PDB file of C-alpha atoms in Angstrom:
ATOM      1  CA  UNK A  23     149.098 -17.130 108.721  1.00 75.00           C
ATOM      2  CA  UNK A  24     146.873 -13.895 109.052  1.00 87.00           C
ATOM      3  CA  UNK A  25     144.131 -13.494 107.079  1.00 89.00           C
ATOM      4  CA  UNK A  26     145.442 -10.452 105.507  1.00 89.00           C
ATOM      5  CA  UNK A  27     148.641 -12.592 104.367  1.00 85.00           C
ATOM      6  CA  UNK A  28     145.936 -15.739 102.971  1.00 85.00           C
ATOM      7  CA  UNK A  29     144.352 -12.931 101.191  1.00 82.00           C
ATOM      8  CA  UNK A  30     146.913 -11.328  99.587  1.00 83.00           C
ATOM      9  CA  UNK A  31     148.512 -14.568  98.097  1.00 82.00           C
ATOM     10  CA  UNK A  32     145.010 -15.593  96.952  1.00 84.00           C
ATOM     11  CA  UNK A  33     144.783 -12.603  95.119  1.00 82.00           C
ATOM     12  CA  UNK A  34     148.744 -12.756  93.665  1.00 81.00           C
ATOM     13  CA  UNK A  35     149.314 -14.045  90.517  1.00 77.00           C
ATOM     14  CA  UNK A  36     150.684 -17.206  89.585  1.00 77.00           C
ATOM     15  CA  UNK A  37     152.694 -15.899  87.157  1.00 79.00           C
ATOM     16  CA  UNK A  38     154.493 -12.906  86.549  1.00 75.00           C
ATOM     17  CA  UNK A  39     154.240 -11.169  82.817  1.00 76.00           C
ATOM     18  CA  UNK A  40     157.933  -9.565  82.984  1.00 78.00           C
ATOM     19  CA  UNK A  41     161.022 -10.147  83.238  1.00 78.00           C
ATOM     20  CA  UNK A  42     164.631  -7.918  83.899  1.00 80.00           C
ATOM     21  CA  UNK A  43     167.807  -8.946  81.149  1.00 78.00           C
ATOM     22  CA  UNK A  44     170.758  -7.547  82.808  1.00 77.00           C
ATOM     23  CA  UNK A  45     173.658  -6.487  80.124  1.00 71.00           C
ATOM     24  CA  UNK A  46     177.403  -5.364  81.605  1.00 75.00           C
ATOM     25  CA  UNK A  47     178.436  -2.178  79.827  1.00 79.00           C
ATOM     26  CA  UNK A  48     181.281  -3.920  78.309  1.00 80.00           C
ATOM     27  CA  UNK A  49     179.698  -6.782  77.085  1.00 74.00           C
ATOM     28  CA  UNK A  50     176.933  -4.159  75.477  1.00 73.00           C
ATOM     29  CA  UNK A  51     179.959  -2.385  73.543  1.00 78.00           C
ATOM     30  CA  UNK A  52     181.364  -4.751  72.512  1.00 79.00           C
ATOM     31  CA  UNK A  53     178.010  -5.877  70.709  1.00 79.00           C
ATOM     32  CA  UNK A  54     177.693  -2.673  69.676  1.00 80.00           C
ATOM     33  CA  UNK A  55     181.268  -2.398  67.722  1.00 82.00           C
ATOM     34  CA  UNK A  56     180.841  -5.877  66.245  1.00 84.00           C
ATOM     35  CA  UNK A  57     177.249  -4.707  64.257  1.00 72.00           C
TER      36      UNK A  57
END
């Protein structure tokens, strides 16, 4: 492994602070009509 690459994962963090909820369309109307 390249220093560059030992680096860079040294530096990464452990976690990550996001996340990404993915919602079909249909599914999202649906909640939509029933509120």
């Amino acid at each position: 492994m390249s220093e560059t690459t030992k680096k860079h994962k040294a530096e990464a963090p452990a976690k990550l602070k996001f996340s990404i909820y993915v919602c079909s369309t249909s599914r999202y109307q649906k909640i939509r009509k029933d509120q």
